[in-house]
Every structure is written in structure tokens, then in C-alpha cells.
PDB file of C-alpha atoms in Angstrom:
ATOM      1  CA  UNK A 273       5.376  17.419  -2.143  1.00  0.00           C
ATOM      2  CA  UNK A 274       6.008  14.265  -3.914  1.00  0.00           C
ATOM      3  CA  UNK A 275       3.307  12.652  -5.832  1.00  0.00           C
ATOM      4  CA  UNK A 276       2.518   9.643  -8.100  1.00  0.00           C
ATOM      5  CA  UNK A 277      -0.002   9.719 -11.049  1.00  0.00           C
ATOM      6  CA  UNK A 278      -1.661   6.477 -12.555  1.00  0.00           C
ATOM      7  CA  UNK A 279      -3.885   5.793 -15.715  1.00  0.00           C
ATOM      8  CA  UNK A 280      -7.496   5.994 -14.724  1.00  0.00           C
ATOM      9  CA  UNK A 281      -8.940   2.419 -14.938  1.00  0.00           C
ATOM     10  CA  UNK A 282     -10.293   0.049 -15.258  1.00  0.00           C
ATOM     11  CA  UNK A 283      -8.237  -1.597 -17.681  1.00  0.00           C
ATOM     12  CA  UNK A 284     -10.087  -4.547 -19.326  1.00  0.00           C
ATOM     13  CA  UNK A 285      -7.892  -6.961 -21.524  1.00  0.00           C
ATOM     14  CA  UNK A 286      -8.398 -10.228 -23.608  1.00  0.00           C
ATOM     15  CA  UNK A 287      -6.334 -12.865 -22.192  1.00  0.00           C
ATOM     16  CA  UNK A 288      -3.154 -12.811 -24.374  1.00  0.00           C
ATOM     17  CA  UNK A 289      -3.086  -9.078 -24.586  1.00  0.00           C
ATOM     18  CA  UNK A 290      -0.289  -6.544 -24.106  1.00  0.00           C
ATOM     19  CA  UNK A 291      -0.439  -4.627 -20.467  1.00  0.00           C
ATOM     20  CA  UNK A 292       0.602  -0.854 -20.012  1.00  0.00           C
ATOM     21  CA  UNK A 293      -0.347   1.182 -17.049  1.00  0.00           C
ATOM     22  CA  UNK A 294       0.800   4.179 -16.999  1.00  0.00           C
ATOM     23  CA  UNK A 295       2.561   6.129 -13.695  1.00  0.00           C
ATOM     24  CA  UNK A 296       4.316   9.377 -13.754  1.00  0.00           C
ATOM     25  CA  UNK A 297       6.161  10.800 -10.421  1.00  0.00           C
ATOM     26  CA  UNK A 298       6.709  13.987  -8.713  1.00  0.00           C
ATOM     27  CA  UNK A 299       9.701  13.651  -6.399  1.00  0.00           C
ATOM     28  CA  UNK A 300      12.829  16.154  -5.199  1.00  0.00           C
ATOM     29  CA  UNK A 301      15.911  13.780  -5.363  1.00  0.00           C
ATOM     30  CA  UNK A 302      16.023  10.541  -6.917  1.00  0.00           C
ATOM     31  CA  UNK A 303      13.455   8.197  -5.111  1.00  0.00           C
ATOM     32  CA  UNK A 304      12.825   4.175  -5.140  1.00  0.00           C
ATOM     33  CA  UNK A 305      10.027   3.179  -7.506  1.00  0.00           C
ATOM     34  CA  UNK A 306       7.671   0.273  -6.814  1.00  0.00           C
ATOM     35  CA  UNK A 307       5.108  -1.663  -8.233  1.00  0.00           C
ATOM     36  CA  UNK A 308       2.114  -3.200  -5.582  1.00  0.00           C
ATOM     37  CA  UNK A 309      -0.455  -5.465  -6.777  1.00  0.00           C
ATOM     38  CA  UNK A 310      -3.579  -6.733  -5.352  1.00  0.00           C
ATOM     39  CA  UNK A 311      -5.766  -9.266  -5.389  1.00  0.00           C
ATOM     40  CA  UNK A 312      -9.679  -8.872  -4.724  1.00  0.00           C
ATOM     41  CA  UNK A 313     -10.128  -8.942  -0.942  1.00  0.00           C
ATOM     42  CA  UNK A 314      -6.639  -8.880   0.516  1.00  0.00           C
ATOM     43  CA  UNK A 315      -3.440  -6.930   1.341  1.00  0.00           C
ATOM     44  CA  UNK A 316      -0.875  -5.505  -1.068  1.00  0.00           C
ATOM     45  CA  UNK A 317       2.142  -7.491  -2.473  1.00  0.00           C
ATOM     46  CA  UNK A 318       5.349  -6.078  -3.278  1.00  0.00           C
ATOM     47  CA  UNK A 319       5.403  -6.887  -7.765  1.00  0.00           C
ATOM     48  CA  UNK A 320       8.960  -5.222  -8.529  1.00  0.00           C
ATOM     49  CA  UNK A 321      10.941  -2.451  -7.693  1.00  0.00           C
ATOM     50  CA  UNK A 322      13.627   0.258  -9.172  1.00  0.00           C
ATOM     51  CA  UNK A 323      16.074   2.016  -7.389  1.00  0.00           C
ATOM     52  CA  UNK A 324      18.184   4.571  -9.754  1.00  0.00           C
ATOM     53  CA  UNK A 325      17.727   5.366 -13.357  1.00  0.00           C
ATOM     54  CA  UNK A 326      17.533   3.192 -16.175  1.00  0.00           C
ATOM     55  CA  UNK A 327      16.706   0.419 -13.731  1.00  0.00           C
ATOM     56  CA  UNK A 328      14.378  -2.550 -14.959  1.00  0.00           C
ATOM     57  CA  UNK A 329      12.481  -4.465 -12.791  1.00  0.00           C
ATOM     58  CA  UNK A 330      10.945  -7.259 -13.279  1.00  0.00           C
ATOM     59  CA  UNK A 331       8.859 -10.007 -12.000  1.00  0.00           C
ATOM     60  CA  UNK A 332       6.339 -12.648 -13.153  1.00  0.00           C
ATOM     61  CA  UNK A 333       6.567 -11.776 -16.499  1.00  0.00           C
ATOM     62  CA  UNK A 334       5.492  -8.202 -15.506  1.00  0.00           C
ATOM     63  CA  UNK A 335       8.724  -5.127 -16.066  1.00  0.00           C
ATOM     64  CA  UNK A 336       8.834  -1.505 -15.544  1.00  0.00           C
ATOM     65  CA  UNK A 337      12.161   1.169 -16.417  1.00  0.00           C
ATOM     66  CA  UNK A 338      12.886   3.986 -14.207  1.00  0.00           C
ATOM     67  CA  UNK A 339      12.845   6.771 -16.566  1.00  0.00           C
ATOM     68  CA  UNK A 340      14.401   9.577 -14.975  1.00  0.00           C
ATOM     69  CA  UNK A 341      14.018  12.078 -18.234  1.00  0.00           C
ATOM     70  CA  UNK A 342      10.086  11.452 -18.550  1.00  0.00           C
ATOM     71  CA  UNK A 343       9.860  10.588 -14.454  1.00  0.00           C
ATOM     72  CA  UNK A 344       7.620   7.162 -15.427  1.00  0.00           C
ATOM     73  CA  UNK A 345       7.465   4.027 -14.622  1.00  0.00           C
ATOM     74  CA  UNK A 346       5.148   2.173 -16.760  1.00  0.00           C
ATOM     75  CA  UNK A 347       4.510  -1.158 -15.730  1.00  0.00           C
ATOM     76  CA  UNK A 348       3.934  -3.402 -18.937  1.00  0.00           C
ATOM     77  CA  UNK A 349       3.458  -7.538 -19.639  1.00  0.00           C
ATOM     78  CA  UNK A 350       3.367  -8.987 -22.869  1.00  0.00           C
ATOM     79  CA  UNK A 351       0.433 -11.599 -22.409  1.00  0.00           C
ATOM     80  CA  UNK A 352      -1.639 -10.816 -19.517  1.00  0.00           C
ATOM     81  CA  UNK A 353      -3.599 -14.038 -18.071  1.00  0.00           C
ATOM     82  CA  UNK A 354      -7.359 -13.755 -16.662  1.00  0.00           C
ATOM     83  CA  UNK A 355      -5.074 -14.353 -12.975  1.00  0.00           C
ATOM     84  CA  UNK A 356      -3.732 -11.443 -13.319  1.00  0.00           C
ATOM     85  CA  UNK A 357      -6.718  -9.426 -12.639  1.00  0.00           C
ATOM     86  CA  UNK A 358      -6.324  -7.325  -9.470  1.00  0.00           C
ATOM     87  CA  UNK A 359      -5.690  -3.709  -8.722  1.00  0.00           C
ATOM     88  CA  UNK A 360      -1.879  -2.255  -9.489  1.00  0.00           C
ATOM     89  CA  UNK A 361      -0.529   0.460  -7.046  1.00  0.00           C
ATOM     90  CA  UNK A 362       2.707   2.455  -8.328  1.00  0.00           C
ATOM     91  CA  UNK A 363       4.671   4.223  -5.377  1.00  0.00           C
ATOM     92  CA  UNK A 364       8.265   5.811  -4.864  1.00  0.00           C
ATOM     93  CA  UNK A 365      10.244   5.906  -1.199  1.00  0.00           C
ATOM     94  CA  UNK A 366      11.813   9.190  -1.204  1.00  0.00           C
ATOM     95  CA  UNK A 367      15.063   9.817  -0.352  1.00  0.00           C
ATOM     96  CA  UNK A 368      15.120  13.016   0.918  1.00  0.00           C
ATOM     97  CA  UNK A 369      12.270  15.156   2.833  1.00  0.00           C
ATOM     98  CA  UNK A 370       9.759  12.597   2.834  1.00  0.00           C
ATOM     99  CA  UNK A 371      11.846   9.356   4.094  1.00  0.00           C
ATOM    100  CA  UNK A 372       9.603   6.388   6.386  1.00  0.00           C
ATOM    101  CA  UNK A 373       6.762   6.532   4.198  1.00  0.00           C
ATOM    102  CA  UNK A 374       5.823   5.215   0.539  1.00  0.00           C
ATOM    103  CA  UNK A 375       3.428   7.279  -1.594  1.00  0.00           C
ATOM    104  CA  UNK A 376       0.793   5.828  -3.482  1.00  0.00           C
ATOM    105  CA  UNK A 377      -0.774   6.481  -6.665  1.00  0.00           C
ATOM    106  CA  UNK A 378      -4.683   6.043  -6.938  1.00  0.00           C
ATOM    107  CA  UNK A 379      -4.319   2.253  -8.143  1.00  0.00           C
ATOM    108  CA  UNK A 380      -5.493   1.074 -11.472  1.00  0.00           C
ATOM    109  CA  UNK A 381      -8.282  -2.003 -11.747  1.00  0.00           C
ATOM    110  CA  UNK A 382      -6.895  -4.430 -14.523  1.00  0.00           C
ATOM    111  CA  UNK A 383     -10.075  -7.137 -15.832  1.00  0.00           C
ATOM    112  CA  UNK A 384      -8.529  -9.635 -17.904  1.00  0.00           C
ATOM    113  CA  UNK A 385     -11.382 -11.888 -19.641  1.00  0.00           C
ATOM    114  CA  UNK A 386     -11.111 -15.375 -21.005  1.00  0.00           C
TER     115      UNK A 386
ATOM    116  CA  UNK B 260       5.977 -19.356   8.747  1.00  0.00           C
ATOM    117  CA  UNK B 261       6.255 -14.752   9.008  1.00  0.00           C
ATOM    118  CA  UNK B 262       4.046 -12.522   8.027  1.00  0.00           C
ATOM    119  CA  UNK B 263       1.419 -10.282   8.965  1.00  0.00           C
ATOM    120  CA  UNK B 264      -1.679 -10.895  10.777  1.00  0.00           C
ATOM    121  CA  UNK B 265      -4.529  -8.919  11.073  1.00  0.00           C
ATOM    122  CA  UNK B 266      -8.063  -9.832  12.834  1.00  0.00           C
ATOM    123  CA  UNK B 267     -10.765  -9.922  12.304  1.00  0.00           C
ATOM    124  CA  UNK B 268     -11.364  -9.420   8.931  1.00  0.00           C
ATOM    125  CA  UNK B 269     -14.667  -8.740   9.008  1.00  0.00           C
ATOM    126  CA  UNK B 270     -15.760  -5.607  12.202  1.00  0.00           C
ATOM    127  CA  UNK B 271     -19.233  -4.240  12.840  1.00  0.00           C
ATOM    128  CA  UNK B 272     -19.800  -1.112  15.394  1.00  0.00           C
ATOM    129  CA  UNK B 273     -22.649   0.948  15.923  1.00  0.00           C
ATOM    130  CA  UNK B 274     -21.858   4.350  15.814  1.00  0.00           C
ATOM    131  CA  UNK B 275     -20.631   5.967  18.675  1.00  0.00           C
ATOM    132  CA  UNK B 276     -18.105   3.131  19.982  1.00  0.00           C
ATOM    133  CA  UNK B 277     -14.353   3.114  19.672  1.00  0.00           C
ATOM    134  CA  UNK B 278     -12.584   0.047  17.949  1.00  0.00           C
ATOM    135  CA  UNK B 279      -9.476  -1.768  18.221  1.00  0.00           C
ATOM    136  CA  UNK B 280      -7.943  -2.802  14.919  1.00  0.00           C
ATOM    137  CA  UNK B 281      -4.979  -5.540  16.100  1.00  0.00           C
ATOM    138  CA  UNK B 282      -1.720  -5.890  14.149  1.00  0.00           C
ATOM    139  CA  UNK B 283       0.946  -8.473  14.652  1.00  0.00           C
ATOM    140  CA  UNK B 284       4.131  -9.221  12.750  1.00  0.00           C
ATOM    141  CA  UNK B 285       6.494 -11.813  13.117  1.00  0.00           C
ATOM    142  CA  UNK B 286       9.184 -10.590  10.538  1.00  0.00           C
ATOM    143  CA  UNK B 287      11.426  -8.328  13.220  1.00  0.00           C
ATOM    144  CA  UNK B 288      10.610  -5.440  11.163  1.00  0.00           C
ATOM    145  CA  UNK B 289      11.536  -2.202  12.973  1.00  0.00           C
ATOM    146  CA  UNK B 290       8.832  -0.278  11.039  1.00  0.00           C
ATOM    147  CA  UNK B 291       4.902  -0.719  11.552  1.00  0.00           C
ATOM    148  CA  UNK B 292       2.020   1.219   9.124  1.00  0.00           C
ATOM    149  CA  UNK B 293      -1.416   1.432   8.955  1.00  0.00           C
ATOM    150  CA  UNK B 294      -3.315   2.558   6.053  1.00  0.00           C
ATOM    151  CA  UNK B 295      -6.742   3.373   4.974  1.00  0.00           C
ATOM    152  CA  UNK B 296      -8.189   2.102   1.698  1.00  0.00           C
ATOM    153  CA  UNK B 297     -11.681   3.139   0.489  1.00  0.00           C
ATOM    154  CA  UNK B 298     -13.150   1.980  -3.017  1.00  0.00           C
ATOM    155  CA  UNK B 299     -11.904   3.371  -5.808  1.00  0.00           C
ATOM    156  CA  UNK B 300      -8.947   5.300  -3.847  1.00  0.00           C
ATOM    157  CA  UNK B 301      -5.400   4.467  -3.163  1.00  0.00           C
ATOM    158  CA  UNK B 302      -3.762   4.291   0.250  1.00  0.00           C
ATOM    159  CA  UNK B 303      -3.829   6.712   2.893  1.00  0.00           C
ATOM    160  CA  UNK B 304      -1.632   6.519   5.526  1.00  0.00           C
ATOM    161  CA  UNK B 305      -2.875   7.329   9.157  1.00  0.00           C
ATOM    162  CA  UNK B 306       0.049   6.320  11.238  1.00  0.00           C
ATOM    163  CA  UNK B 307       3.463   4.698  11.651  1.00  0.00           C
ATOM    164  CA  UNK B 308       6.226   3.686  13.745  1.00  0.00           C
ATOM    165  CA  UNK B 309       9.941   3.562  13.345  1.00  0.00           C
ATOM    166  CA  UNK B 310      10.464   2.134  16.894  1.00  0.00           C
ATOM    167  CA  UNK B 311       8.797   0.909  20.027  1.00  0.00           C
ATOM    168  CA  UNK B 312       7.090   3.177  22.442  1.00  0.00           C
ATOM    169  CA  UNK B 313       7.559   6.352  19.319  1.00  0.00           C
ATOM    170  CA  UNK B 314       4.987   6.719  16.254  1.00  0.00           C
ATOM    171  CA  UNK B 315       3.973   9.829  13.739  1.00  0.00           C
ATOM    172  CA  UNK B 316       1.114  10.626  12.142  1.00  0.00           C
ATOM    173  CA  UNK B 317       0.608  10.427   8.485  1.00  0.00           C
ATOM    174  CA  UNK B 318      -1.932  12.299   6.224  1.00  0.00           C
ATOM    175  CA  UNK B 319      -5.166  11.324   8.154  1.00  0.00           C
ATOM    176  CA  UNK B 320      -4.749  10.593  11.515  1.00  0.00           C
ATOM    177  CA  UNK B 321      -7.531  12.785  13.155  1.00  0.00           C
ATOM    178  CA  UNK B 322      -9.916  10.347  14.545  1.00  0.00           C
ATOM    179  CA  UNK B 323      -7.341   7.536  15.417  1.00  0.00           C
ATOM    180  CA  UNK B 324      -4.708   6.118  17.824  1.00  0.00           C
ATOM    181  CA  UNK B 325      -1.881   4.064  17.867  1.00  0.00           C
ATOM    182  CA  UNK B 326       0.204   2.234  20.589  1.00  0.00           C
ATOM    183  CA  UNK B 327       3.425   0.255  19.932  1.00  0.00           C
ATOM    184  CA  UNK B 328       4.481  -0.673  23.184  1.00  0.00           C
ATOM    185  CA  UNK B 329       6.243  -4.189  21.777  1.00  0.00           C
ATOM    186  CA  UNK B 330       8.135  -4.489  18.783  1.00  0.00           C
ATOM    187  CA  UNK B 331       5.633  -7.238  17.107  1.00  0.00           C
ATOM    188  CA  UNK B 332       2.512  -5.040  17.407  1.00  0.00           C
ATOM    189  CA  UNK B 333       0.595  -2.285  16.486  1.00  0.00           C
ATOM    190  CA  UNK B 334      -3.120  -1.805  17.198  1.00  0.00           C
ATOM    191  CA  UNK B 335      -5.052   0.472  15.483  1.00  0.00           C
ATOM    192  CA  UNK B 336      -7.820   2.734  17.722  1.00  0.00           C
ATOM    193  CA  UNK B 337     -10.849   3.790  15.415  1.00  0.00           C
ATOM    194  CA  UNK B 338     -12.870   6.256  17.750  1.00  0.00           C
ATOM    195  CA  UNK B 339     -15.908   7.877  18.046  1.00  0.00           C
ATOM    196  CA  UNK B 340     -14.680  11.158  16.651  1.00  0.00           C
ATOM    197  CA  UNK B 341     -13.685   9.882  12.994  1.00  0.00           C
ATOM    198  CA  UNK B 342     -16.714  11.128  11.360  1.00  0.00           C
ATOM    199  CA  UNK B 343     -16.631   7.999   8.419  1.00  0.00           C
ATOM    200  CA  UNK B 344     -14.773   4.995   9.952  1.00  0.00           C
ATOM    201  CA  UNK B 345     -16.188   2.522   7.628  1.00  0.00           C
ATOM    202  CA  UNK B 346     -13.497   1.561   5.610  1.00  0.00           C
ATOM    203  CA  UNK B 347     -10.701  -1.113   4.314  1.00  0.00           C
ATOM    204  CA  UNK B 348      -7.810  -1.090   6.759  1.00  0.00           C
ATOM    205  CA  UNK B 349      -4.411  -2.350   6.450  1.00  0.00           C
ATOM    206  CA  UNK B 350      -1.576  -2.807   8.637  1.00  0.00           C
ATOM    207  CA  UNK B 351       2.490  -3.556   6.841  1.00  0.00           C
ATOM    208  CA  UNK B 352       5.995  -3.335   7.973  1.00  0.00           C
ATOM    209  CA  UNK B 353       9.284  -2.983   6.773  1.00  0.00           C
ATOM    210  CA  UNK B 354      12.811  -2.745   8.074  1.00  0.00           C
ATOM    211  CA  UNK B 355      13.909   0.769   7.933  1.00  0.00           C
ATOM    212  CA  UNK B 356      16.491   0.707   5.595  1.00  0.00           C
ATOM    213  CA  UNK B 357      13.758  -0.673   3.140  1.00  0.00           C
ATOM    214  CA  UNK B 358      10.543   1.244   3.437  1.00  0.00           C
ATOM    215  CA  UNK B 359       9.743   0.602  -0.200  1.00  0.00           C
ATOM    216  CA  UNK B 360       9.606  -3.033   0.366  1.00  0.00           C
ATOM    217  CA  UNK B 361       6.374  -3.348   2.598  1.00  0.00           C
ATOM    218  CA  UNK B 362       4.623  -6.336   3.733  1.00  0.00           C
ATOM    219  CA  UNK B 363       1.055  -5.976   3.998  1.00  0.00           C
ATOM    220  CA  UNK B 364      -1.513  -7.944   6.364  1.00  0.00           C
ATOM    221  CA  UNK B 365      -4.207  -9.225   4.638  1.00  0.00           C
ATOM    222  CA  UNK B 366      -6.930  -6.157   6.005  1.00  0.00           C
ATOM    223  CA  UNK B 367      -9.704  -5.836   8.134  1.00  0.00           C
ATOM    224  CA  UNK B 368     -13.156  -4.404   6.884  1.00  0.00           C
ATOM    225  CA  UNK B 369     -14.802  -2.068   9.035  1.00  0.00           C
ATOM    226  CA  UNK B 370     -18.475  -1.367   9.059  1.00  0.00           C
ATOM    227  CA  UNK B 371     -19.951   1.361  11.287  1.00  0.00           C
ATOM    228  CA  UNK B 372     -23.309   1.809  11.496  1.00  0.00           C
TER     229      UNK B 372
END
């Protein structure tokens, strides 16, 4: 069935650093791809989304490409701030055999220190 | 103001005795999720709904229940038989033409013991 894989965390950056976290899909067809952040203590918040290949998304100052050839979608920033601490989920929507539901990847704890 | 509201946020049951998780979204979203979150682990889905009075299970639903008998809500029945209820629980929605783009509640954290 279709899968997401994240790097294992946590991830602890300087303030000013360079963000990657890794996720890597398993999917039949060509799925949606999402990035979900959150913040100690509460719900999940949509961070950007990819619909077909070679998309970028992009949102407060975070981006991540759709790479259909390597099935990623890496979420990077290039200066993370100590508020951006919080847990990132990667999921895809499928578009075929598994449609009404998102799967999740494991989440990956990001510390970002002054 | 829409969103997603969730209450309490903070639930304490002694073993033994059901609980009612409550749900309630004010964005007309056709779709309705819960999810289970325990520390260190992603999301597990335990139920959802596409439409009123119709739900499916997801990957771990043994030991829960659902109703959706209006469009706005969705409780969320923990019962006796779910052998380790204590948990992080969160409720989100989503039209059905975007079930990628969920909004989430902000959780309720339940403590059995």
C-alpha cells in the first residue's frame, strides 16, 4: 500500500542554519504531496503542498519539489529561526486505491536553538 | 471566525468507562477525521466520514465509535474495550475534492487510568 518515509529526528539546528528533512513515498499513480507542521501542544497546520511533478511548493520561507524520478519531497529552508521548532509531518492523498484519506509519515522533531 | 473545535483538551477516565471525544466544525466541510497521535509516532487514523449519517473505518478503529448524524459534527466514542486509550486525539476536515488540505482541531489529551 502506499507509504511515506521521513528522516529519523530530532533535528537540532543553530538559528540561521540550513533545514532538510528528508521524505521518500511509496504510492501507485501520481499522488498529492503535503507538508504538516506542528507546534508543541496543538493540531496540525497545512505548510505547503504539490500536486504533479516538478511542482514547488512553498511557504514561509520553507519549499519542497515533487520529484517523481527519486519519489521525494524534501522539505528544506535556508535560515531556520528558533520559531520554527515544532514537529514536520510529510503525507501524499492518493489518487487512486486509497482516495479520502492522507497518509502520514512518522513526523520529524526540528529544535532550533538561539 | 471557522475552524475546528475540540473539547476539552485536557480528559481523565478511570479505566473501565467509555468517553465521548466532541468535534465541531464550522467550515461546511463534507469530510470529518479523527486521528490518534501517541509520542514519538505519526498519525493514525481511526475513522472518517465523507457524508452525514455514513463513516469508514481507518487503520485502528477497534475500540471506538463514531456518529455523524449533522454535517458540523463528529464525536469520537473511546470505550472500555480499547485496551490503551490514553492518547493525543485529533479531529480535521476537508472538502472532498481536497483531502490533502486538512484542517486540524487543536486535540484533546486523554488520560485513562
Amino acid at each position: 500500500g502506499d507509504s511515506v518515509t521521513q528522516m529519523e529526528g530530532p533535528v537540532t539546528l543553530s538559528e540561521e542554519a540550513f533545514l532538510t528533512i528528508n521524505c521518500t513515498y511509496t504510492a501507485t499513480g501520481y499522488p498529492s504531496l503535503f507538508w504538516y507542521v506542528q507546534y508543541p501542544g496543538e493540531g496540525l497546520q497545512l505548510l505547503l503542498k504539490a500536486t504533479k511533478a516538478d511542482d514547488k511548493g512553498s511557504n514561509k520561507g520553507f519549499e519542497a519539489t515533487y520529484r517523481k524520478e527519486t519519489t521525494s519531497f524534501h522539505l528544506e529552508k535556508g535560515s531556520v529561526q528558533v520559531s520554527d521548532s515544532a514537529v514536520y509531518f510529510c503525507a501524499l492523498s492518493g489518487r487512486s486505491g486509497n482516495t479520502g484519506k492522507l497518509i502520514f509519515g512518522q513526523g520529524t522533531t526540528l529544535q532550533v536553538k538561539p | 471566525d471557522g475552524g475546528i473545535t475540540q473539547s476539552p483538551k485536557y480528559l481523565f477516565r478511570k479505566e473501565g468507562q467509555n468517553v465521548t471525544l466532541s468535534c465541531e466544525q464550522n467550515l461546511n466541510h463534507d469530510a470529518m477525521y479523527w486521528y490518534r497521535q501517541d509520542p514519538g509516532q505519526g498519525l493514525r487514523l481511526i475513522y472518517y466520514s465523507q457524508i452525514v449519517n455514513d463513516f469508514q473505518k481507518g487503520d485502528i478503529a477497534e475500540g471506538y465509535s463514531v456518529s455523524r448524524e449533522k454535517k458540523e459534527s463528529f464525536p469520537l466514542t473511546v470505550t472500555s474495550a480499547q485496551k490503551n486509550p490514553t492518547a493525543f486525539y485529533l479531529c480535521a476536515s476537508s472538502t472532498l475534492a481536497g483531502v490533502g488540505e486538512q484542517y486540524f482541531g487543536p486535540g484533546t489529551r486523554l488520560t485513562v487510568t
